[in-house]
Short mmCIF file of C-alpha atoms in Angstrom, two decimals:
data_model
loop_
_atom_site.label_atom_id
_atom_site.label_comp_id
_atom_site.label_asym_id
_atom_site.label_seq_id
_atom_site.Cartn_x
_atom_site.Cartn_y
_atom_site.Cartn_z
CA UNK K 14 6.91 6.02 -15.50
CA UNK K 15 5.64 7.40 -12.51
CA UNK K 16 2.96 3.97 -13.01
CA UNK K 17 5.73 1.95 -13.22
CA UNK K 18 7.23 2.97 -10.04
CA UNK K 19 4.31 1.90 -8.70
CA UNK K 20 3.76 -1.14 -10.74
CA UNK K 21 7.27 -2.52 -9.68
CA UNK K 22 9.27 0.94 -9.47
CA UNK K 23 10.44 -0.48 -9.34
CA UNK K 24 11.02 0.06 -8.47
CA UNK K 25 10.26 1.20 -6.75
CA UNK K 26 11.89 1.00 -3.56
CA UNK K 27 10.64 -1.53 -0.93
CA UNK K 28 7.10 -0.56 0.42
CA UNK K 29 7.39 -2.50 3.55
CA UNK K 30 10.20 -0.24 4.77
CA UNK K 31 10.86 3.52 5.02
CA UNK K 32 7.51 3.84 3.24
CA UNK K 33 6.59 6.81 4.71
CA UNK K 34 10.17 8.09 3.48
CA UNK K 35 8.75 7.08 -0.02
CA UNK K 36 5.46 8.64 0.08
CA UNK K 37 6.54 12.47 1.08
CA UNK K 38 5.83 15.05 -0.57
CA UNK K 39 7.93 18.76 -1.00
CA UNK K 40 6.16 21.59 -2.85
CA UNK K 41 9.29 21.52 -5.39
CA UNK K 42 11.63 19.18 -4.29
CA UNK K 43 13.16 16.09 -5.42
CA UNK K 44 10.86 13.42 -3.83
CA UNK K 45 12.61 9.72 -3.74
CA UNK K 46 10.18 8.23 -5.34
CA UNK K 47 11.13 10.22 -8.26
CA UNK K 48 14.98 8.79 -8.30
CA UNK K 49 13.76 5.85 -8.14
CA UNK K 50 11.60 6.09 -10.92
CA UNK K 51 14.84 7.32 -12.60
CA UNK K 52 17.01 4.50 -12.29
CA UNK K 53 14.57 1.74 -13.07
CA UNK K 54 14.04 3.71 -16.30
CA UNK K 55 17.86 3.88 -17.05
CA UNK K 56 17.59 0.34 -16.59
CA UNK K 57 14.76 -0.47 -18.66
CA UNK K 58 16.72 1.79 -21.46
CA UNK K 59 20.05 -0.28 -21.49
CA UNK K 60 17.80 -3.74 -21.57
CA UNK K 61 15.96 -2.88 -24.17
CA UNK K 62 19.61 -1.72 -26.13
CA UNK K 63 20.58 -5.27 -25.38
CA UNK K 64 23.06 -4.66 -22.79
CA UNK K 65 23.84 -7.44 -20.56
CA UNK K 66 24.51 -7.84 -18.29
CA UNK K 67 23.38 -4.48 -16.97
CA UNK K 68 25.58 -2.32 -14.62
CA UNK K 69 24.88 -2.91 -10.95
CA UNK K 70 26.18 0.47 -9.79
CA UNK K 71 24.97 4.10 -10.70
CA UNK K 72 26.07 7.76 -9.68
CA UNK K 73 22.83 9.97 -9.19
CA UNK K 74 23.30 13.45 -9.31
CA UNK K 75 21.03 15.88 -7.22
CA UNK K 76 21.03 19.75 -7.21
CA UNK K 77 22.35 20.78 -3.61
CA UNK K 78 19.00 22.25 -2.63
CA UNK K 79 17.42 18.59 -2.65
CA UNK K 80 20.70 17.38 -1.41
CA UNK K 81 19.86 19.43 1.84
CA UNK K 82 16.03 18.61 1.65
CA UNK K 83 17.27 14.63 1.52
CA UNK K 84 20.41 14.63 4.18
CA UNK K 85 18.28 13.39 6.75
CA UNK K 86 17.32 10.13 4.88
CA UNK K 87 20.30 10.03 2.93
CA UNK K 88 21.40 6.64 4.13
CA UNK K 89 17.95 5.37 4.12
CA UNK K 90 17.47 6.17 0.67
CA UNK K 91 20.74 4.45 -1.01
CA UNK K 92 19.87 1.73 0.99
CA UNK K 93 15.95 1.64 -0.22
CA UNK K 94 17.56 2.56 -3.81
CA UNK K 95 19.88 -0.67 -3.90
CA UNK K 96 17.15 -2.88 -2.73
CA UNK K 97 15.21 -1.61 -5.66
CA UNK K 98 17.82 -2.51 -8.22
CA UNK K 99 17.88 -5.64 -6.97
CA UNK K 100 14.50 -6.32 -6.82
CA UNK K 101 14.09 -4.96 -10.17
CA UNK K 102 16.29 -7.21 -11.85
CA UNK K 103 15.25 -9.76 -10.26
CA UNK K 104 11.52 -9.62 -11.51
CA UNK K 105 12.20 -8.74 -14.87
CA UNK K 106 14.87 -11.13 -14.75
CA UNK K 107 18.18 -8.99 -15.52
CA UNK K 108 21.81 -9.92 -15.03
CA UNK K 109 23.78 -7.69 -12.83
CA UNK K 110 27.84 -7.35 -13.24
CA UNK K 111 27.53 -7.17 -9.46
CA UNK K 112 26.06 -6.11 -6.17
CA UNK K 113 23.64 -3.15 -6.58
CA UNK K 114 25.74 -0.13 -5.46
CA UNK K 115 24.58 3.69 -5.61
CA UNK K 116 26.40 7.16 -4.85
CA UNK K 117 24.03 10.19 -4.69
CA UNK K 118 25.95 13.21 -5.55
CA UNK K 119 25.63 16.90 -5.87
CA UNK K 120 25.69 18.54 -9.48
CA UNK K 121 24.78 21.82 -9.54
CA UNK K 122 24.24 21.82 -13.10
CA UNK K 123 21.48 19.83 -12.32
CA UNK K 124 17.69 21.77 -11.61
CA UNK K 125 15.93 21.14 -8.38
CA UNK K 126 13.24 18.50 -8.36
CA UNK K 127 15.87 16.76 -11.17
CA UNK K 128 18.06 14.17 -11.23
CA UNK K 129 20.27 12.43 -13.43
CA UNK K 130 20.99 8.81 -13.47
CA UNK K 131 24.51 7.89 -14.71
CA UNK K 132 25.98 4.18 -14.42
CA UNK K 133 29.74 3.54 -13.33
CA UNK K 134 30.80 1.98 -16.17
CA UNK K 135 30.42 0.38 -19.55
CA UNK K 136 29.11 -3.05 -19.81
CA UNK K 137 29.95 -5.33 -22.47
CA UNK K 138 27.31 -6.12 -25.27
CA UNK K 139 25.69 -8.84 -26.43
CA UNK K 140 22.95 -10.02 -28.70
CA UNK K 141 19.74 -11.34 -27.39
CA UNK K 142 19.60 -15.25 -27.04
CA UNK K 143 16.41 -16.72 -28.48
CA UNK K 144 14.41 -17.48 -26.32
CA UNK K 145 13.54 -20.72 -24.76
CA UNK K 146 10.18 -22.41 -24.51
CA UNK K 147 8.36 -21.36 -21.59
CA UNK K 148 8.45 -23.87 -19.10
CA UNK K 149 5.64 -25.69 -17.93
CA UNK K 150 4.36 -25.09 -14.40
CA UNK K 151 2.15 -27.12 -12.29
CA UNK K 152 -0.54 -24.78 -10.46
CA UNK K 153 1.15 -24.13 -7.19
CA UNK K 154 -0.61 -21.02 -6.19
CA UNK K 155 -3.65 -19.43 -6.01
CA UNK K 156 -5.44 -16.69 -5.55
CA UNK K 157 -8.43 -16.81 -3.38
CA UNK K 158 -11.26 -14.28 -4.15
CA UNK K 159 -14.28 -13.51 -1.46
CA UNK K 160 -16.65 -15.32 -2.91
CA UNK K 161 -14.33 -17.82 -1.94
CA UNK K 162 -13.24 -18.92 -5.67
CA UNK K 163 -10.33 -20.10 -6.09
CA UNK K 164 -8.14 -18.94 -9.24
CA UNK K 165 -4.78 -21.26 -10.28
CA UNK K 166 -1.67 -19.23 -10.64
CA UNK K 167 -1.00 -22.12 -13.91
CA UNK K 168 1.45 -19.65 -15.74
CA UNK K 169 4.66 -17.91 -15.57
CA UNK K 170 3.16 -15.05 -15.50
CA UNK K 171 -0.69 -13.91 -14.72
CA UNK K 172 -2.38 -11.00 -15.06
CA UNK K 173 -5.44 -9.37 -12.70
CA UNK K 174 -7.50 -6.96 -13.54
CA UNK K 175 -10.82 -6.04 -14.24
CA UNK K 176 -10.65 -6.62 -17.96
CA UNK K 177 -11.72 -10.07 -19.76
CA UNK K 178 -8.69 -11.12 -21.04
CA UNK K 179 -6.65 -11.10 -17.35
CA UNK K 180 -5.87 -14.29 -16.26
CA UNK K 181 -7.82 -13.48 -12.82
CA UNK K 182 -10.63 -11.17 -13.37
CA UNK K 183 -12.34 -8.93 -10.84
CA UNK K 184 -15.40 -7.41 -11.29
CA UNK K 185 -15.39 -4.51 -9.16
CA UNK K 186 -15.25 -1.07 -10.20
CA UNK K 187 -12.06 -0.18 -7.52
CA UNK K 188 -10.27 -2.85 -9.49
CA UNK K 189 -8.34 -1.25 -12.68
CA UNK K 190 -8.30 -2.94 -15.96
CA UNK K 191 -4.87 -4.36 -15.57
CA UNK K 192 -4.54 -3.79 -11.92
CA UNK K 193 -1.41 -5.95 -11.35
CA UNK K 194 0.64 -9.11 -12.61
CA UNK K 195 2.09 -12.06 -10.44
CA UNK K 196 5.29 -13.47 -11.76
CA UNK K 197 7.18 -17.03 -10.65
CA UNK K 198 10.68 -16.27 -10.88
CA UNK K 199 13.69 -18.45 -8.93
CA UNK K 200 11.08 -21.11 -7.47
CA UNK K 201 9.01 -18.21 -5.45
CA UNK K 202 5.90 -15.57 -6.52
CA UNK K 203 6.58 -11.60 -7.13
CA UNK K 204 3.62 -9.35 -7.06
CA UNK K 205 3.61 -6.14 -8.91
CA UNK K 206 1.27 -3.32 -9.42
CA UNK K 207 0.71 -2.22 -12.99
CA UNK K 208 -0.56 1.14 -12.24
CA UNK K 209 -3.43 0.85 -10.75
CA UNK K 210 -5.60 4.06 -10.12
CA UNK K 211 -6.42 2.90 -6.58
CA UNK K 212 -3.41 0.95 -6.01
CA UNK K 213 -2.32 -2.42 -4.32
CA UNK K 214 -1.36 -3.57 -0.95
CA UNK K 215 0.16 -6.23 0.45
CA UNK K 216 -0.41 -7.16 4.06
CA UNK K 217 -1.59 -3.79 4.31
CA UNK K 218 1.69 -2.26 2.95
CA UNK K 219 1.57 -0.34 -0.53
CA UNK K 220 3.11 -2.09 -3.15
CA UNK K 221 5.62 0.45 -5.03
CA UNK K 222 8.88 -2.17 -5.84
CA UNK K 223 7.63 -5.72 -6.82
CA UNK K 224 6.76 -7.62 -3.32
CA UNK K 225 7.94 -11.56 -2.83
CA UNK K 226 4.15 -13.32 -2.01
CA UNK K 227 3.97 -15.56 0.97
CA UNK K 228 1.64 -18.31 1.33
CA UNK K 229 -1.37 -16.88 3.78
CA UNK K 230 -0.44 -13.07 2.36
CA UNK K 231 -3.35 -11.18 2.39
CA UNK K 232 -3.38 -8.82 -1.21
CA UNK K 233 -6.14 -5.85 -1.56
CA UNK K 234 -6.62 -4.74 -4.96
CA UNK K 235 -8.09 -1.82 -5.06
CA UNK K 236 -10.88 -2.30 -2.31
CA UNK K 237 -11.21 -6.15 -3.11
CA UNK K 238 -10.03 -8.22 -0.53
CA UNK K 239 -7.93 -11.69 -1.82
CA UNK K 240 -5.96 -14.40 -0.33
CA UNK K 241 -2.56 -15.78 -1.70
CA UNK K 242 -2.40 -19.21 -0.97
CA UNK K 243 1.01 -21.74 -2.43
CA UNK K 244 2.11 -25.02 -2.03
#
């Protein structure tokens, strides 16, 4: 999960702000990163149960020693957390009963360096509706390598990596196997790590939660340098 985080995150809490907040570390504290982590996997759980839509609001519980270690970014962080519900949904494309909405509280049944993720209430059921035919999409983006080849962004949803079967292969050794995936979702293009071992930025800011791409963005995969170019 902890690739996840930094796949989407999802989650992962916005990388161009606070991420310094993001990136701390505390010999045995809770970091952020880690509550985030949390809550898009509470997420993923109720999708995959067929829940929907999913609850937009969630109580996290903290032991008070991390609640101390955290006051001084406490505001920071609900925001950041909220923002990463959001965007989370968003990109995997989730229905919300609402506005994203957390309260981090103090349990002390809870073990420093834990957490536990709890939504506010009980969302109604429902079964999965087939699914519809994927729609067609006329190449509106691209992704521009150095050797200045140009690679159509022609699908919903395209893969890059360093293996064969990605839809935009980089041979580089920095470059993971499936380094990252670029999704069209509401008419605009969401990048989002999948794990990497060297990770991605964007505009020179690490992608953690899944990143809205700009035409002219500038995208570094590993050490590899591209260009994101759209219509």
């Amino acid at each position: 999960m902890e690739a996840l985080l930094q796949q989407r995150g999802l989650f992962p809490l916005t990388a161009n702000t606070l991420k310094d907040v993001f990136s701390l570390k505390r010999s045995g504290d809770l970091r952020p990163i880690a509550i985030g982590r949390a809550v898009i996997a509470e997420m993923d759980r109720l999708a995959d149960a067929d829940v929907s839509p999913l609850p937009h609001a969630y109580v996290i519980a903290i032991s008070d020693p991390d609640a101390r270690a955290l006051d001084y970014a406490k505001k920071s962080l609900a925001h950041e957390l909220r923002q990463a519900i959001g965007n989370h949904a968003k990109f995997e494309g989730y229905d919300l009963l609402g506005e994203p909405h957390v309260d981090i509280v103090i349990d002390r049944t809870v073990e420093r360096g834990a957490c536990k993720v709890t939504p506010h209430q009980r969302p109604l059921q429902k079964s999965k509706p087939a699914p519809e035919p994927a729609e067609a999409l006329t190449p509106v983006a691209a992704l521009t390598l150095p050797d200045r080849s140009s690679h159509s962004l022609d699908s919903a949803s395209t893969s890059v990596g360093r293996q064969p079967t990605c839809g935009v292969v980089i041979a580089d050794p920095s470059v993971s196997r499936v380094h990252a995936e670029i999704v069209r979702r509401d008419g605009g293009w969401w990048l989002a790590d999948r794990g990497s071992t060297n990770g991605t930025t964007v505009n020179g800011a690490p992608v953690i939660d899944p990143v809205e791409l700009n035409h002219g963005d500038t995208i570094v995969f590993g050490s590899v340098t591209v260009r994101f170019e759209s219509a």
